[in-house]
Amino acid sequence: MIGNDIIDLKQAARESNWRRRGYLDKIYTDEEQQEIYSSINPEKHLWILWSIKEAAYKIVNRHTGKRFYNPKKLISKLIHTDGNVVEGQVFYEESCFLTHSEITDSYVHTVAVEKDTCHLNCTISSIDLISSSSTNDLIKRVFKSSEFQIYKDENLIPFLSKENSNAKIPVSVSHHGEYISLAVPGLV
């Protein structure tokens, strides 16, 4: 299973008042909050943690078929930072997810996979400006084919389908601000 999240940092700065009283308490554990406040760039750090939680949540949602909002149940831990790349883990109940985030001045993009079933290098991921591409246009460019399309099941969970095939390939799509991102297991 795979999940991904993208955050348009300019839009997040415009829309979020994360310094208001109680905001962080609803989303982050005490340890995560301490990590945010002690960071060189607290705002960017906050969005990195949010992105890895959201990418992992998409895997949990796919497994359970149920939507929920309880970000504090997804406990994040950053493991390694190398320039604009951050490796992390997210823990949810008995599950552990590995995350890989790329950070630019414009966005934070994270891909999450299940620790026991996949490796981060089994993903194809693409980022584009929404204004220049719809989701299916992005899929056509990534796979260099128009035979793939995204559809959602009854729980609104996205899958990739191929023309003349009954195969349902898990896919994770994320939109925020000017950006769209796509992550697909390396099966395709």
Short mmCIF file of C-alpha atoms in Angstrom, two decimals:
data_model
loop_
_atom_site.label_atom_id
_atom_site.label_comp_id
_atom_site.label_asym_id
_atom_site.label_seq_id
_atom_site.Cartn_x
_atom_site.Cartn_y
_atom_site.Cartn_z
CA MET A 1 0.00 0.00 0.00
CA ILE A 2 1.06 3.54 -0.67
CA GLY A 3 0.02 7.05 0.35
CA ASN A 4 1.25 10.48 -0.64
CA ASP A 5 0.65 14.07 0.31
CA ILE A 6 1.66 17.42 -1.09
CA ILE A 7 1.50 20.78 0.64
CA ASP A 8 1.72 24.05 -1.25
CA LEU A 9 3.71 26.07 1.29
CA LYS A 10 2.52 29.44 0.00
CA GLN A 11 -1.13 28.45 0.28
CA ALA A 12 -0.55 26.87 3.69
CA ALA A 13 1.01 30.12 4.94
CA ARG A 14 -1.99 32.11 3.67
CA GLU A 15 -4.66 29.79 5.04
CA SER A 16 -3.24 28.52 8.31
CA ASN A 17 -2.87 30.34 11.58
CA TRP A 18 -0.92 27.53 13.23
CA ARG A 19 0.34 29.79 16.02
CA ARG A 20 -3.14 30.37 17.41
CA ARG A 21 -3.80 28.88 20.80
CA GLY A 22 -4.72 25.20 20.75
CA TYR A 23 -4.03 24.62 17.04
CA LEU A 24 -0.98 22.40 17.51
CA ASP A 25 -2.56 20.61 20.48
CA LYS A 26 -5.26 19.18 18.20
CA ILE A 27 -2.81 17.74 15.67
CA TYR A 28 0.57 17.03 17.25
CA THR A 29 1.77 15.09 20.28
CA ASP A 30 3.75 16.96 22.95
CA GLU A 31 6.97 15.50 21.54
CA GLU A 32 6.07 16.58 17.99
CA GLN A 33 5.24 20.10 19.21
CA GLN A 34 8.57 20.33 21.00
CA GLU A 35 10.28 19.26 17.78
CA ILE A 36 8.41 21.96 15.82
CA TYR A 37 9.25 24.76 18.25
CA SER A 38 12.92 23.78 18.51
CA SER A 39 13.35 23.62 14.73
CA ILE A 40 15.29 26.25 12.78
CA ASN A 41 12.19 26.71 10.61
CA PRO A 42 9.15 25.81 12.76
CA GLU A 43 6.57 26.48 10.04
CA LYS A 44 8.24 24.24 7.47
CA HIS A 45 8.84 21.57 10.12
CA LEU A 46 5.16 21.64 11.04
CA TRP A 47 4.19 20.98 7.41
CA ILE A 48 6.72 18.17 7.05
CA LEU A 49 5.19 16.42 10.06
CA TRP A 50 1.67 17.04 8.76
CA SER A 51 2.59 15.69 5.33
CA ILE A 52 4.02 12.43 6.70
CA LYS A 53 0.96 11.96 8.92
CA GLU A 54 -1.39 12.58 5.99
CA ALA A 55 0.49 10.22 3.64
CA ALA A 56 0.35 7.45 6.26
CA TYR A 57 -3.33 8.21 6.98
CA LYS A 58 -4.13 7.47 3.34
CA ILE A 59 -2.77 3.94 3.79
CA VAL A 60 -4.77 3.45 7.00
CA ASN A 61 -7.89 4.75 5.24
CA ARG A 62 -7.33 2.33 2.36
CA HIS A 63 -7.00 -0.60 4.79
CA THR A 64 -10.02 0.24 6.92
CA GLY A 65 -12.26 1.90 4.34
CA LYS A 66 -13.14 4.42 7.05
CA ARG A 67 -12.36 8.10 7.24
CA PHE A 68 -11.46 9.61 10.58
CA TYR A 69 -9.84 12.75 11.89
CA ASN A 70 -7.48 12.08 14.77
CA PRO A 71 -3.99 13.16 13.67
CA LYS A 72 -2.54 12.65 17.15
CA LYS A 73 -3.11 8.89 16.74
CA LEU A 74 -0.60 9.00 13.87
CA ILE A 75 2.70 9.48 15.68
CA SER A 76 5.50 10.82 13.49
CA LYS A 77 9.22 10.51 13.88
CA LEU A 78 11.86 12.02 11.61
CA ILE A 79 14.78 9.63 11.20
CA HIS A 80 17.21 11.25 8.79
CA THR A 81 17.55 14.56 6.98
CA ASP A 82 19.86 15.10 4.04
CA GLY A 83 19.47 18.51 2.44
CA ASN A 84 15.94 18.71 1.09
CA VAL A 85 15.12 15.04 1.75
CA VAL A 86 13.68 13.75 5.02
CA GLU A 87 13.17 10.09 5.90
CA GLY A 88 10.68 9.31 8.65
CA GLN A 89 8.31 6.86 10.27
CA VAL A 90 4.69 7.07 11.31
CA PHE A 91 3.17 4.75 13.89
CA TYR A 92 -0.54 4.00 14.02
CA GLU A 93 -1.77 1.37 16.46
CA GLU A 94 0.27 -1.75 15.55
CA SER A 95 1.41 -0.44 12.14
CA CYS A 96 4.58 1.34 11.10
CA PHE A 97 4.91 3.30 7.86
CA LEU A 98 8.12 4.52 6.23
CA THR A 99 8.07 8.00 4.72
CA HIS A 100 10.21 9.87 2.22
CA SER A 101 9.70 13.63 1.92
CA GLU A 102 11.11 16.09 -0.57
CA ILE A 103 11.09 19.71 0.52
CA THR A 104 11.42 22.73 -1.75
CA ASP A 105 10.74 26.41 -1.18
CA SER A 106 7.34 25.85 -2.82
CA TYR A 107 6.08 22.52 -1.49
CA VAL A 108 6.54 19.51 0.78
CA HIS A 109 5.86 16.15 -0.89
CA THR A 110 5.76 12.87 1.04
CA VAL A 111 5.34 9.25 -0.02
CA ALA A 112 4.52 6.66 2.67
CA VAL A 113 4.62 2.87 2.41
CA GLU A 114 3.98 0.02 4.81
CA LYS A 115 7.16 -1.00 6.58
CA ASP A 116 6.68 -4.75 6.24
CA THR A 117 5.38 -4.94 2.69
CA CYS A 118 7.16 -2.44 0.52
CA HIS A 119 10.19 -0.23 0.11
CA LEU A 120 10.25 3.44 -0.76
CA ASN A 121 12.00 2.77 -4.06
CA CYS A 122 8.97 0.86 -5.42
CA THR A 123 7.05 4.03 -6.18
CA ILE A 124 6.57 6.23 -9.15
CA SER A 125 5.77 9.75 -8.17
CA SER A 126 5.17 12.89 -10.15
CA ILE A 127 4.45 16.48 -9.20
CA ASP A 128 2.94 19.08 -11.47
CA LEU A 129 1.13 22.37 -11.37
CA ILE A 130 -2.63 21.84 -11.35
CA SER A 131 -3.21 24.68 -13.76
CA SER A 132 -1.33 22.78 -16.46
CA SER A 133 -2.67 19.30 -15.80
CA SER A 134 -5.69 17.40 -14.60
CA THR A 135 -5.14 14.16 -12.72
CA ASN A 136 -5.77 12.00 -15.78
CA ASP A 137 -3.53 14.22 -17.92
CA LEU A 138 -0.78 13.70 -15.36
CA ILE A 139 -1.35 9.93 -15.48
CA LYS A 140 -1.07 9.99 -19.28
CA ARG A 141 2.27 11.78 -19.02
CA VAL A 142 3.66 9.53 -16.26
CA PHE A 143 2.75 6.28 -18.03
CA LYS A 144 3.08 7.64 -21.56
CA SER A 145 -0.28 6.08 -22.33
CA SER A 146 -3.94 7.04 -22.34
CA GLU A 147 -5.12 3.56 -21.34
CA PHE A 148 -4.96 4.31 -17.58
CA GLN A 149 -7.63 6.17 -15.61
CA ILE A 150 -8.36 6.86 -11.96
CA TYR A 151 -11.65 5.91 -10.39
CA LYS A 152 -12.84 5.84 -6.78
CA ASP A 153 -14.58 2.99 -5.00
CA GLU A 154 -17.64 3.31 -2.75
CA ASN A 155 -15.39 4.58 0.08
CA LEU A 156 -13.90 7.24 -2.22
CA ILE A 157 -10.56 5.42 -2.27
CA PRO A 158 -8.74 5.93 -5.58
CA PHE A 159 -7.58 3.13 -7.87
CA LEU A 160 -5.87 3.09 -11.22
CA SER A 161 -7.50 0.99 -13.91
CA LYS A 162 -6.21 -0.02 -17.30
CA GLU A 163 -8.42 -0.28 -20.37
CA ASN A 164 -9.65 -3.83 -21.04
CA SER A 165 -8.48 -5.03 -17.63
CA ASN A 166 -10.22 -5.74 -14.35
CA ALA A 167 -7.07 -4.95 -12.38
CA LYS A 168 -7.43 -2.39 -9.59
CA ILE A 169 -4.06 -0.81 -8.85
CA PRO A 170 -3.87 1.28 -5.66
CA VAL A 171 -2.95 4.89 -6.36
CA SER A 172 -2.56 7.90 -4.12
CA VAL A 173 -3.43 11.34 -5.43
CA SER A 174 -2.92 14.59 -3.55
CA HIS A 175 -3.90 18.15 -4.50
CA HIS A 176 -3.08 21.31 -2.63
CA GLY A 177 -2.90 24.86 -3.91
CA GLU A 178 -1.13 24.86 -7.25
CA TYR A 179 0.19 21.30 -7.00
CA ILE A 180 -0.92 17.78 -7.70
CA SER A 181 1.06 14.65 -6.88
CA LEU A 182 0.64 11.02 -7.81
CA ALA A 183 2.12 7.89 -6.25
CA VAL A 184 1.63 4.39 -7.63
CA PRO A 185 3.22 1.09 -6.58
CA GLY A 186 5.94 0.03 -9.01
CA LEU A 187 3.74 -2.73 -10.49
CA VAL A 188 2.64 -0.76 -13.51
#
